[in-house]
Amino acid sequence: MIIEQIYTGCLAQGAYYIESNGEVAIIDPLREVQDYIDRAENNNAKIKYIFETHFHADFVSGHVTLAEKTGAKIVYGPTAKTSFDAIIAEDNQVFKVGDITITLLHTPGHTMESSCYLLKDENGKDHALFSGDTLFLGDVGRPDLAQKGDITEKDLAGFLFDSLRNKVMPLADDVIVYPAHGAGSACGKNLSKETVGTIGNQKETNYALRADMTKEEFVKEVTDGLLPPPAYFPLNVQMNKEGYQDIEDVIKNSAKPLSVNDFEIIANETDAIILDVRHQSEFIKGFIPQSIFIGVDGGFAPWVGALIKDTKQPILLVSENGREEEVITRLSRVGFDNVLGYLEGSFDSWKKNDKEYDTLESVSVDVLEEKIKEKALVFDVRKPGEYASEHIKVAESTPLDFLNKHISDFPKKQEFYVHCAGGYRSVIAASILKARGFHNVIDVAGGYAAIRNTNIERTDAVCPSTLK
């Protein structure tokens, strides 16, 4: 038996390759599926099943493409409705893969079709639980993403409580837990950085599995402090339910090099967003006016989804030379398939053609310290929880996730400073503000990590886990 966790850090997502005696099951595959096919072929094995734990909201799964390429059967839990052929399994339905079995455990709560998959080894012993978004390490899935009709998030939280108590917690302590997500995912509130655990460990450490917890306490704690989900979530759910283009076609249609003149013409004649994905240190030195910066080496795909919102939005790319296909692939993982092309020769070609460009002022924390003494305006674009745990006393909270709601907070004429934790999100925020006409925005290099090394007056630190 082979079990491989294939973890994609930029999405905080775990897919799984399971093989036994020449047969393979894939759980929650990414949209680009060739790697799974290659693994199976290298082992002279055949992909038999594609198990989906639920309709994912934070990425486009590869189930449809993988089924088309391999003939494998897609499996969903009870109540799922799809526009493609799939096995809508019953609770406790057993699937044989080589010498092992995988049993579907219907665990509604995160969504109504949510299911876990229990793997029994060659001897019939419970070995591992692929827990999807029902159980994370340190947390459980948020219950507000699939509300329909009269079902509220509190109803879903109640279903999740029952699922955990009746289906998950009775399993033996040594059963391995393989979740769908880790820290950084928006599908939970406080996920662990670990990506593999056990049922026993979770019973000891996960707040949601406390033995003496009542359903009322569970519902309150799970629903308390939930931030609004990113706007692209329902669009990704729709693609996962109804199907989508093969990612190879997306790359073929999108990876088009555009000359400076062609790039400029398309930018002027369409409503395309110019998305600059170079490193922030390169962006601040020069960029095409109106560009939005979201660096590919940060939390790229989730930030694209959170800030651009409409997956059908046309995009023109400015990327580091040679990384264009990688960027297009990562955009397509979250459903952004409408890239019109990329600037051939990257930003250097734009400058060499004497085209107009913009820059972003970025200062050190030492400069910020002096400016605060002169009553400078400071805006903190970290998440609300980060701000609540510790912040510059004079800073206002304007989280990047909700920047549009705070546009009126920023002064039009007076210069102001923006910072985040390390200098990535603040450049994203500054690029958006510049595109909106706020040219008096100044980035603080190094963010709060560097601010901690100054004498800038800050609030007392509070452990985030104690915040409500």
GROMACS .gro file of C-alpha atoms in nm:
model
  468
    1MET     CA    1   0.000   0.000   0.000
    2ILE     CA    2   0.123   0.347  -0.093
    3ILE     CA    3  -0.022   0.667   0.052
    4GLU     CA    4   0.127   0.995  -0.068
    5GLN     CA    5   0.018   1.337   0.046
    6ILE     CA    6   0.074   1.587  -0.236
    7TYR     CA    7   0.067   1.920  -0.058
    8THR     CA    8   0.040   2.250  -0.247
    9GLY     CA    9   0.163   2.524  -0.017
   10CYS     CA   10   0.025   2.824  -0.207
   11LEU     CA   11  -0.327   2.683  -0.167
   12ALA     CA   12  -0.260   2.511   0.167
   13GLN     CA   13  -0.426   2.207   0.004
   14GLY     CA   14  -0.356   1.837   0.033
   15ALA     CA   15  -0.436   1.589  -0.245
   16TYR     CA   16  -0.376   1.217  -0.195
   17TYR     CA   17  -0.242   0.934  -0.409
   18ILE     CA   18  -0.333   0.588  -0.278
   19GLU     CA   19  -0.216   0.268  -0.447
   20SER     CA   20  -0.264  -0.099  -0.371
   21ASN     CA   21  -0.192  -0.398  -0.592
   22GLY     CA   22  -0.202  -0.212  -0.920
   23GLU     CA   23  -0.505   0.007  -0.847
   24VAL     CA   24  -0.506   0.374  -0.753
   25ALA     CA   25  -0.743   0.617  -0.584
   26ILE     CA   26  -0.691   0.993  -0.597
   27ILE     CA   27  -0.854   1.213  -0.336
   28ASP     CA   28  -0.924   1.584  -0.405
   29PRO     CA   29  -0.687   1.627  -0.703
   30LEU     CA   30  -0.558   1.963  -0.817
   31ARG     CA   31  -0.674   2.087  -1.157
   32GLU     CA   32  -0.346   1.991  -1.329
   33VAL     CA   33  -0.361   1.612  -1.323
   34GLN     CA   34  -0.069   1.484  -1.530
   35ASP     CA   35   0.143   1.422  -1.221
   36TYR     CA   36  -0.111   1.172  -1.085
   37ILE     CA   37  -0.128   0.995  -1.422
   38ASP     CA   38   0.252   0.979  -1.443
   39ARG     CA   39   0.281   0.835  -1.092
   40ALA     CA   40   0.034   0.560  -1.170
   41GLU     CA   41   0.194   0.478  -1.507
   42ASN     CA   42   0.541   0.465  -1.353
   43ASN     CA   43   0.410   0.205  -1.109
   44ASN     CA   44   0.218   0.011  -1.379
   45ALA     CA   45  -0.099   0.092  -1.189
   46LYS     CA   46  -0.445   0.210  -1.303
   47ILE     CA   47  -0.638   0.501  -1.152
   48LYS     CA   48  -0.973   0.348  -1.054
   49TYR     CA   49  -1.148   0.610  -0.841
   50ILE     CA   50  -1.137   0.987  -0.788
   51PHE     CA   51  -1.284   1.063  -0.447
   52GLU     CA   52  -1.407   1.416  -0.378
   53THR     CA   53  -1.462   1.505  -0.013
   54HIS     CA   54  -1.702   1.787  -0.113
   55PHE     CA   55  -1.757   2.061  -0.369
   56HIS     CA   56  -1.444   2.263  -0.305
   57ALA     CA   57  -1.484   2.639  -0.289
   58ASP     CA   58  -1.122   2.753  -0.273
   59PHE     CA   59  -0.982   2.578  -0.580
   60VAL     CA   60  -1.091   2.408  -0.901
   61SER     CA   61  -1.046   2.036  -0.854
   62GLY     CA   62  -0.908   1.812  -1.128
   63HIS     CA   63  -1.175   1.542  -1.101
   64VAL     CA   64  -1.340   1.609  -1.438
   65THR     CA   65  -1.017   1.621  -1.640
   66LEU     CA   66  -0.869   1.322  -1.457
   67ALA     CA   67  -1.180   1.115  -1.524
   68GLU     CA   68  -1.175   1.210  -1.893
   69LYS     CA   69  -0.807   1.116  -1.928
   70THR     CA   70  -0.815   0.789  -1.730
   71GLY     CA   71  -1.171   0.658  -1.729
   72ALA     CA   72  -1.167   0.657  -1.349
   73LYS     CA   73  -1.498   0.699  -1.168
   74ILE     CA   74  -1.567   1.020  -0.972
   75VAL     CA   75  -1.721   0.962  -0.630
   76TYR     CA   76  -1.915   1.217  -0.421
   77GLY     CA   77  -2.106   1.184  -0.099
   78PRO     CA   78  -2.486   1.166  -0.061
   79THR     CA   79  -2.695   1.463  -0.183
   80ALA     CA   80  -2.430   1.582  -0.433
   81LYS     CA   81  -2.566   1.684  -0.774
   82THR     CA   82  -2.328   1.715  -1.069
   83SER     CA   83  -2.349   1.797  -1.439
   84PHE     CA   84  -2.111   1.511  -1.524
   85ASP     CA   85  -2.113   1.136  -1.463
   86ALA     CA   86  -2.033   1.053  -1.102
   87ILE     CA   87  -2.109   0.792  -0.839
   88ILE     CA   88  -2.323   0.959  -0.573
   89ALA     CA   89  -2.238   0.717  -0.297
   90GLU     CA   90  -2.442   0.613   0.003
   91ASP     CA   91  -2.323   0.649   0.360
   92ASN     CA   92  -2.088   0.360   0.449
   93GLN     CA   93  -2.055   0.250   0.084
   94VAL     CA   94  -1.734   0.053   0.041
   95PHE     CA   95  -1.494   0.084  -0.253
   96LYS     CA   96  -1.225  -0.175  -0.317
   97VAL     CA   97  -0.885  -0.051  -0.435
   98GLY     CA   98  -0.641  -0.339  -0.482
   99ASP     CA   99  -0.614  -0.517  -0.148
  100ILE     CA  100  -0.754  -0.232   0.060
  101THR     CA  101  -1.097  -0.073   0.098
  102ILE     CA  102  -1.211   0.287   0.124
  103THR     CA  103  -1.541   0.352   0.301
  104LEU     CA  104  -1.736   0.673   0.250
  105LEU     CA  105  -1.851   0.828   0.579
  106HIS     CA  106  -2.113   1.095   0.515
  107THR     CA  107  -2.023   1.385   0.745
  108PRO     CA  108  -2.245   1.685   0.660
  109GLY     CA  109  -2.171   2.017   0.824
  110HIS     CA  110  -1.904   2.204   0.629
  111THR     CA  111  -2.133   2.140   0.333
  112MET     CA  112  -2.427   1.900   0.309
  113GLU     CA  113  -2.250   1.653   0.078
  114SER     CA  114  -1.923   1.662   0.278
  115SER     CA  115  -1.780   1.319   0.336
  116CYS     CA  116  -1.471   1.158   0.487
  117TYR     CA  117  -1.304   0.847   0.346
  118LEU     CA  118  -1.189   0.573   0.586
  119LEU     CA  119  -0.908   0.355   0.452
  120LYS     CA  120  -0.888  -0.001   0.585
  121ASP     CA  121  -0.560  -0.184   0.523
  122GLU     CA  122  -0.507  -0.532   0.376
  123ASN     CA  123  -0.608  -0.684   0.710
  124GLY     CA  124  -0.929  -0.485   0.736
  125LYS     CA  125  -0.793  -0.258   1.011
  126ASP     CA  126  -0.887   0.111   1.017
  127HIS     CA  127  -0.570   0.284   0.901
  128ALA     CA  128  -0.636   0.642   0.788
  129LEU     CA  129  -0.914   0.899   0.758
  130PHE     CA  130  -0.912   1.143   0.467
  131SER     CA  131  -1.111   1.405   0.646
  132GLY     CA  132  -1.166   1.671   0.380
  133ASP     CA  133  -1.295   1.992   0.538
  134THR     CA  134  -1.485   1.806   0.810
  135LEU     CA  135  -1.182   1.782   1.039
  136PHE     CA  136  -0.862   1.983   1.009
  137LEU     CA  137  -0.568   1.960   1.245
  138GLY     CA  138  -0.657   2.208   1.519
  139ASP     CA  139  -0.989   2.312   1.367
  140VAL     CA  140  -1.296   2.208   1.168
  141GLY     CA  141  -1.439   2.338   0.841
  142ARG     CA  142  -1.636   2.661   0.846
  143PRO     CA  143  -2.012   2.596   0.824
  144ASP     CA  144  -2.115   2.909   0.633
  145LEU     CA  145  -2.011   2.832   0.274
  146ALA     CA  146  -2.305   2.626   0.150
  147GLN     CA  147  -2.613   2.778   0.307
  148LYS     CA  148  -2.924   2.710   0.102
  149GLY     CA  149  -3.288   2.783   0.157
  150ASP     CA  150  -3.372   2.763   0.521
  151ILE     CA  151  -3.042   2.603   0.628
  152THR     CA  152  -2.839   2.850   0.833
  153GLU     CA  153  -2.473   2.840   0.928
  154LYS     CA  154  -2.583   2.739   1.279
  155ASP     CA  155  -2.783   2.449   1.134
  156LEU     CA  156  -2.474   2.337   0.945
  157ALA     CA  157  -2.260   2.374   1.257
  158GLY     CA  158  -2.508   2.148   1.438
  159PHE     CA  159  -2.481   1.886   1.161
  160LEU     CA  160  -2.102   1.912   1.187
  161PHE     CA  161  -2.115   1.850   1.562
  162ASP     CA  162  -2.317   1.533   1.505
  163SER     CA  163  -2.090   1.417   1.222
  164LEU     CA  164  -1.779   1.457   1.435
  165ARG     CA  165  -1.931   1.285   1.738
  166ASN     CA  166  -2.096   0.999   1.550
  167LYS     CA  167  -1.855   0.929   1.264
  168VAL     CA  168  -1.508   1.064   1.347
  169MET     CA  169  -1.451   1.061   1.723
  170PRO     CA  170  -1.548   0.691   1.767
  171LEU     CA  171  -1.249   0.592   1.549
  172ALA     CA  172  -0.942   0.451   1.721
  173ASP     CA  173  -0.680   0.697   1.845
  174ASP     CA  174  -0.409   0.559   1.615
  175VAL     CA  175  -0.605   0.625   1.295
  176ILE     CA  176  -0.406   0.873   1.085
  177VAL     CA  177  -0.581   1.197   0.986
  178TYR     CA  178  -0.510   1.341   0.642
  179PRO     CA  179  -0.698   1.674   0.608
  180ALA     CA  180  -0.773   1.868   0.291
  181HIS     CA  181  -0.611   2.188   0.418
  182GLY     CA  182  -0.351   2.331   0.656
  183ALA     CA  183  -0.256   2.673   0.789
  184GLY     CA  184  -0.329   2.956   0.545
  185SER     CA  185  -0.656   2.816   0.415
  186ALA     CA  186  -0.967   3.034   0.438
  187CYS     CA  187  -1.178   2.718   0.493
  188GLY     CA  188  -1.118   2.729   0.868
  189LYS     CA  189  -1.018   2.977   1.137
  190ASN     CA  190  -0.714   2.838   1.316
  191LEU     CA  191  -0.562   2.552   1.119
  192SER     CA  192  -0.239   2.387   1.231
  193LYS     CA  193   0.082   2.413   1.030
  194GLU     CA  194   0.106   2.034   1.055
  195THR     CA  195  -0.045   1.839   0.765
  196VAL     CA  196  -0.070   1.488   0.916
  197GLY     CA  197  -0.205   1.391   1.260
  198THR     CA  198  -0.399   1.121   1.442
  199ILE     CA  199  -0.749   1.095   1.585
  200GLY     CA  200  -0.601   1.064   1.935
  201ASN     CA  201  -0.391   1.377   1.900
  202GLN     CA  202  -0.691   1.574   1.773
  203LYS     CA  203  -0.905   1.460   2.065
  204GLU     CA  204  -0.637   1.606   2.294
  205THR     CA  205  -0.563   1.931   2.111
  206ASN     CA  206  -0.851   2.031   1.883
  207TYR     CA  207  -1.097   2.265   2.059
  208ALA     CA  208  -1.385   2.129   1.851
  209LEU     CA  209  -1.336   1.773   1.979
  210ARG     CA  210  -1.347   1.845   2.353
  211ALA     CA  211  -1.516   1.548   2.522
  212ASP     CA  212  -1.732   1.767   2.747
  213MET     CA  213  -1.839   2.010   2.476
  214THR     CA  214  -2.213   2.059   2.429
  215LYS     CA  215  -2.367   2.113   2.087
  216GLU     CA  216  -2.459   2.468   2.186
  217GLU     CA  217  -2.099   2.544   2.285
  218PHE     CA  218  -1.973   2.390   1.960
  219VAL     CA  219  -2.210   2.593   1.743
  220LYS     CA  220  -2.111   2.914   1.920
  221GLU     CA  221  -1.737   2.854   1.900
  222VAL     CA  222  -1.738   2.734   1.538
  223THR     CA  223  -1.948   3.024   1.410
  224ASP     CA  224  -1.791   3.296   1.626
  225GLY     CA  225  -1.551   3.533   1.447
  226LEU     CA  226  -1.600   3.401   1.094
  227LEU     CA  227  -1.482   3.648   0.832
  228PRO     CA  228  -1.676   3.674   0.504
  229PRO     CA  229  -1.555   3.411   0.253
  230PRO     CA  230  -1.357   3.530  -0.051
  231ALA     CA  231  -1.580   3.632  -0.343
  232TYR     CA  232  -1.445   3.367  -0.579
  233PHE     CA  233  -1.557   3.076  -0.358
  234PRO     CA  234  -1.907   3.033  -0.508
  235LEU     CA  235  -1.763   3.061  -0.861
  236ASN     CA  236  -1.519   2.777  -0.791
  237VAL     CA  237  -1.802   2.566  -0.645
  238GLN     CA  238  -1.998   2.620  -0.965
  239MET     CA  239  -1.703   2.505  -1.180
  240ASN     CA  240  -1.655   2.197  -0.963
  241LYS     CA  241  -2.024   2.109  -0.999
  242GLU     CA  242  -2.063   2.185  -1.368
  243GLY     CA  243  -1.719   2.115  -1.518
  244TYR     CA  244  -1.456   2.332  -1.683
  245GLN     CA  245  -1.193   2.354  -1.958
  246ASP     CA  246  -0.896   2.120  -1.958
  247ILE     CA  247  -0.608   2.313  -1.805
  248GLU     CA  248  -0.392   2.232  -2.108
  249ASP     CA  249  -0.639   2.425  -2.325
  250VAL     CA  250  -0.634   2.713  -2.079
  251ILE     CA  251  -0.255   2.733  -2.098
  252LYS     CA  252  -0.262   2.706  -2.478
  253ASN     CA  253  -0.511   2.995  -2.503
  254SER     CA  254  -0.346   3.214  -2.241
  255ALA     CA  255   0.031   3.180  -2.279
  256LYS     CA  256   0.051   3.431  -2.563
  257PRO     CA  257   0.353   3.662  -2.576
  258LEU     CA  258   0.247   4.018  -2.659
  259SER     CA  259   0.474   4.290  -2.793
  260VAL     CA  260   0.478   4.617  -2.604
  261ASN     CA  261   0.255   4.780  -2.863
  262ASP     CA  262   0.008   4.491  -2.875
  263PHE     CA  263   0.000   4.476  -2.495
  264GLU     CA  264  -0.074   4.849  -2.478
  265ILE     CA  265  -0.344   4.831  -2.746
  266ILE     CA  266  -0.524   4.545  -2.573
  267ALA     CA  267  -0.497   4.723  -2.238
  268ASN     CA  268  -0.651   5.035  -2.387
  269GLU     CA  269  -0.925   4.861  -2.585
  270THR     CA  270  -1.045   4.611  -2.323
  271ASP     CA  271  -1.131   4.622  -1.956
  272ALA     CA  272  -0.844   4.386  -1.876
  273ILE     CA  273  -0.663   4.417  -1.545
  274ILE     CA  274  -0.285   4.444  -1.574
  275LEU     CA  275  -0.164   4.196  -1.314
  276ASP     CA  276   0.204   4.233  -1.221
  277VAL     CA  277   0.331   3.919  -1.046
  278ARG     CA  278   0.703   4.002  -1.012
  279HIS     CA  279   0.864   4.033  -0.669
  280GLN     CA  280   0.753   4.338  -0.473
  281SER     CA  281   1.111   4.471  -0.469
  282GLU     CA  282   1.100   4.489  -0.850
  283PHE     CA  283   0.746   4.624  -0.865
  284ILE     CA  284   0.811   4.929  -0.647
  285LYS     CA  285   1.100   5.036  -0.874
  286GLY     CA  286   0.875   5.057  -1.179
  287PHE     CA  287   0.546   4.928  -1.315
  288ILE     CA  288   0.289   4.999  -1.584
  289PRO     CA  289   0.044   5.264  -1.455
  290GLN     CA  290  -0.280   5.115  -1.314
  291SER     CA  291  -0.116   4.775  -1.260
  292ILE     CA  292  -0.224   4.561  -0.966
  293PHE     CA  293   0.061   4.384  -0.789
  294ILE     CA  294   0.007   4.032  -0.652
  295GLY     CA  295   0.346   3.860  -0.641
  296VAL     CA  296   0.355   3.499  -0.752
  297ASP     CA  297   0.595   3.412  -0.470
  298GLY     CA  298   0.352   3.511  -0.195
  299GLY     CA  299   0.002   3.381  -0.119
  300PHE     CA  300  -0.069   3.434  -0.486
  301ALA     CA  301  -0.380   3.240  -0.587
  302PRO     CA  302  -0.588   3.309  -0.274
  303TRP     CA  303  -0.511   3.682  -0.298
  304VAL     CA  304  -0.604   3.688  -0.666
  305GLY     CA  305  -0.933   3.524  -0.577
  306ALA     CA  306  -0.999   3.753  -0.286
  307LEU     CA  307  -0.918   4.079  -0.464
  308ILE     CA  308  -1.013   4.035  -0.830
  309LYS     CA  309  -1.337   3.852  -0.737
  310ASP     CA  310  -1.476   3.774  -1.086
  311THR     CA  311  -1.308   3.466  -1.234
  312LYS     CA  312  -1.411   3.579  -1.584
  313GLN     CA  313  -1.218   3.907  -1.553
  314PRO     CA  314  -0.976   3.949  -1.850
  315ILE     CA  315  -0.615   3.967  -1.730
  316LEU     CA  316  -0.293   4.091  -1.893
  317LEU     CA  317   0.017   3.954  -1.723
  318VAL     CA  318   0.350   4.112  -1.638
  319SER     CA  319   0.563   3.824  -1.517
  320GLU     CA  320   0.925   3.742  -1.463
  321ASN     CA  321   1.064   3.597  -1.787
  322GLY     CA  322   1.014   3.220  -1.809
  323ARG     CA  323   0.747   3.192  -1.539
  324GLU     CA  324   0.444   3.280  -1.751
  325GLU     CA  325   0.301   2.926  -1.777
  326GLU     CA  326   0.351   2.872  -1.406
  327VAL     CA  327   0.151   3.188  -1.334
  328ILE     CA  328  -0.127   3.089  -1.575
  329THR     CA  329  -0.143   2.743  -1.415
  330ARG     CA  330  -0.168   2.890  -1.068
  331LEU     CA  331  -0.440   3.132  -1.180
  332SER     CA  332  -0.638   2.846  -1.330
  333ARG     CA  333  -0.622   2.654  -1.002
  334VAL     CA  334  -0.865   2.911  -0.864
  335GLY     CA  335  -1.068   2.945  -1.184
  336PHE     CA  336  -0.912   3.251  -1.350
  337ASP     CA  337  -0.894   3.121  -1.708
  338ASN     CA  338  -0.926   3.447  -1.900
  339VAL     CA  339  -0.562   3.557  -1.941
  340LEU     CA  340  -0.531   3.747  -2.270
  341GLY     CA  341  -0.152   3.721  -2.288
  342TYR     CA  342   0.169   3.837  -2.122
  343LEU     CA  343   0.416   4.118  -2.184
  344GLU     CA  344   0.699   3.969  -2.388
  345GLY     CA  345   1.033   4.059  -2.231
  346SER     CA  346   0.859   4.151  -1.905
  347PHE     CA  347   0.875   4.506  -1.767
  348ASP     CA  348   1.224   4.569  -1.911
  349SER     CA  349   1.076   4.573  -2.262
  350TRP     CA  350   0.824   4.835  -2.153
  351LYS     CA  351   1.100   5.064  -2.024
  352LYS     CA  352   1.320   5.008  -2.331
  353ASN     CA  353   1.033   5.128  -2.548
  354ASP     CA  354   1.021   5.453  -2.347
  355LYS     CA  355   0.670   5.388  -2.228
  356GLU     CA  356   0.529   5.575  -1.931
  357TYR     CA  357   0.569   5.398  -1.600
  358ASP     CA  358   0.496   5.454  -1.232
  359THR     CA  359   0.691   5.383  -0.911
  360LEU     CA  360   0.597   5.327  -0.548
  361GLU     CA  361   0.774   5.502  -0.262
  362SER     CA  362   0.885   5.256   0.004
  363VAL     CA  363   1.056   5.364   0.327
  364SER     CA  364   1.232   5.191   0.614
  365VAL     CA  365   1.080   5.156   0.960
  366ASP     CA  366   1.333   5.414   1.084
  367VAL     CA  367   1.177   5.671   0.853
  368LEU     CA  368   0.830   5.565   0.970
  369GLU     CA  369   0.936   5.613   1.333
  370GLU     CA  370   1.038   5.971   1.263
  371LYS     CA  371   0.725   6.040   1.060
  372ILE     CA  372   0.498   5.911   1.338
  373LYS     CA  373   0.656   6.172   1.567
  374GLU     CA  374   0.530   6.425   1.311
  375LYS     CA  375   0.176   6.280   1.335
  376ALA     CA  376   0.193   6.070   1.018
  377LEU     CA  377  -0.114   5.868   0.923
  378VAL     CA  378  -0.053   5.491   0.936
  379PHE     CA  379  -0.277   5.213   0.802
  380ASP     CA  380  -0.238   4.846   0.894
  381VAL     CA  381  -0.355   4.610   0.616
  382ARG     CA  382  -0.307   4.284   0.807
  383LYS     CA  383  -0.604   4.067   0.898
  384PRO     CA  384  -0.830   4.182   1.185
  385GLY     CA  385  -0.695   3.907   1.411
  386GLU     CA  386  -0.336   4.014   1.354
  387TYR     CA  387  -0.428   4.376   1.430
  388ALA     CA  388  -0.620   4.277   1.742
  389SER     CA  389  -0.330   4.078   1.878
  390GLU     CA  390  -0.082   4.368   1.848
  391HIS     CA  391  -0.051   4.690   1.647
  392ILE     CA  392   0.098   5.038   1.624
  393LYS     CA  393  -0.108   5.252   1.859
  394VAL     CA  394  -0.179   5.521   1.602
  395ALA     CA  395  -0.246   5.280   1.314
  396GLU     CA  396  -0.593   5.225   1.173
  397SER     CA  397  -0.703   4.876   1.070
  398THR     CA  398  -0.780   4.853   0.698
  399PRO     CA  399  -0.743   4.481   0.616
  400LEU     CA  400  -0.638   4.401   0.261
  401ASP     CA  401  -0.924   4.151   0.235
  402PHE     CA  402  -1.172   4.436   0.275
  403LEU     CA  403  -0.974   4.727   0.131
  404ASN     CA  404  -1.265   4.839  -0.087
  405LYS     CA  405  -1.474   4.900   0.223
  406HIS     CA  406  -1.206   5.129   0.361
  407ILE     CA  407  -1.131   5.338   0.051
  408SER     CA  408  -1.297   5.644   0.205
  409ASP     CA  409  -1.063   5.614   0.508
  410PHE     CA  410  -0.756   5.704   0.304
  411PRO     CA  411  -0.676   6.075   0.253
  412LYS     CA  412  -0.661   6.205  -0.102
  413LYS     CA  413  -0.410   6.484  -0.047
  414GLN     CA  414  -0.209   6.403   0.267
  415GLU     CA  415   0.066   6.143   0.247
  416PHE     CA  416   0.007   5.823   0.444
  417TYR     CA  417   0.186   5.496   0.522
  418VAL     CA  418   0.069   5.135   0.482
  419HIS     CA  419   0.224   4.828   0.640
  420CYS     CA  420   0.149   4.458   0.674
  421ALA     CA  421   0.342   4.180   0.848
  422GLY     CA  422   0.640   4.154   0.616
  423GLY     CA  423   0.599   4.381   0.315
  424TYR     CA  424   0.403   4.170   0.065
  425ARG     CA  425   0.042   4.264   0.137
  426SER     CA  426   0.125   4.633   0.185
  427VAL     CA  427   0.259   4.653  -0.173
  428ILE     CA  428  -0.060   4.484  -0.298
  429ALA     CA  429  -0.266   4.740  -0.106
  430ALA     CA  430  -0.053   5.031  -0.228
  431SER     CA  431  -0.085   4.916  -0.590
  432ILE     CA  432  -0.464   4.905  -0.558
  433LEU     CA  433  -0.471   5.247  -0.394
  434LYS     CA  434  -0.245   5.392  -0.665
  435ALA     CA  435  -0.475   5.249  -0.931
  436ARG     CA  436  -0.759   5.432  -0.753
  437GLY     CA  437  -0.572   5.762  -0.764
  438PHE     CA  438  -0.406   5.764  -0.419
  439HIS     CA  439  -0.054   5.860  -0.529
  440ASN     CA  440   0.036   5.983  -0.180
  441VAL     CA  441   0.054   5.626  -0.044
  442ILE     CA  442   0.392   5.514   0.097
  443ASP     CA  443   0.485   5.152   0.165
  444VAL     CA  444   0.669   5.050   0.484
  445ALA     CA  445   0.938   4.797   0.393
  446GLY     CA  446   0.968   4.496   0.620
  447GLY     CA  447   0.625   4.547   0.777
  448TYR     CA  448   0.543   4.467   1.139
  449ALA     CA  449   0.835   4.226   1.172
  450ALA     CA  450   1.069   4.523   1.127
  451ILE     CA  451   0.847   4.760   1.327
  452ARG     CA  452   0.894   4.537   1.633
  453ASN     CA  453   1.262   4.635   1.631
  454THR     CA  454   1.187   5.007   1.670
  455ASN     CA  455   1.065   5.225   1.953
  456ILE     CA  456   0.735   5.293   1.776
  457GLU     CA  457   0.462   5.280   2.041
  458ARG     CA  458   0.262   4.957   2.011
  459THR     CA  459  -0.022   4.789   2.197
  460ASP     CA  460   0.050   4.501   2.435
  461ALA     CA  461   0.073   4.165   2.259
  462VAL     CA  462  -0.223   3.929   2.305
  463CYS     CA  463  -0.207   3.564   2.204
  464PRO     CA  464  -0.437   3.527   1.898
  465SER     CA  465  -0.584   3.201   2.032
  466THR     CA  466  -0.728   3.388   2.332
  467LEU     CA  467  -0.905   3.644   2.116
  468LYS     CA  468  -1.279   3.612   2.054
   0.00000   0.00000   0.00000
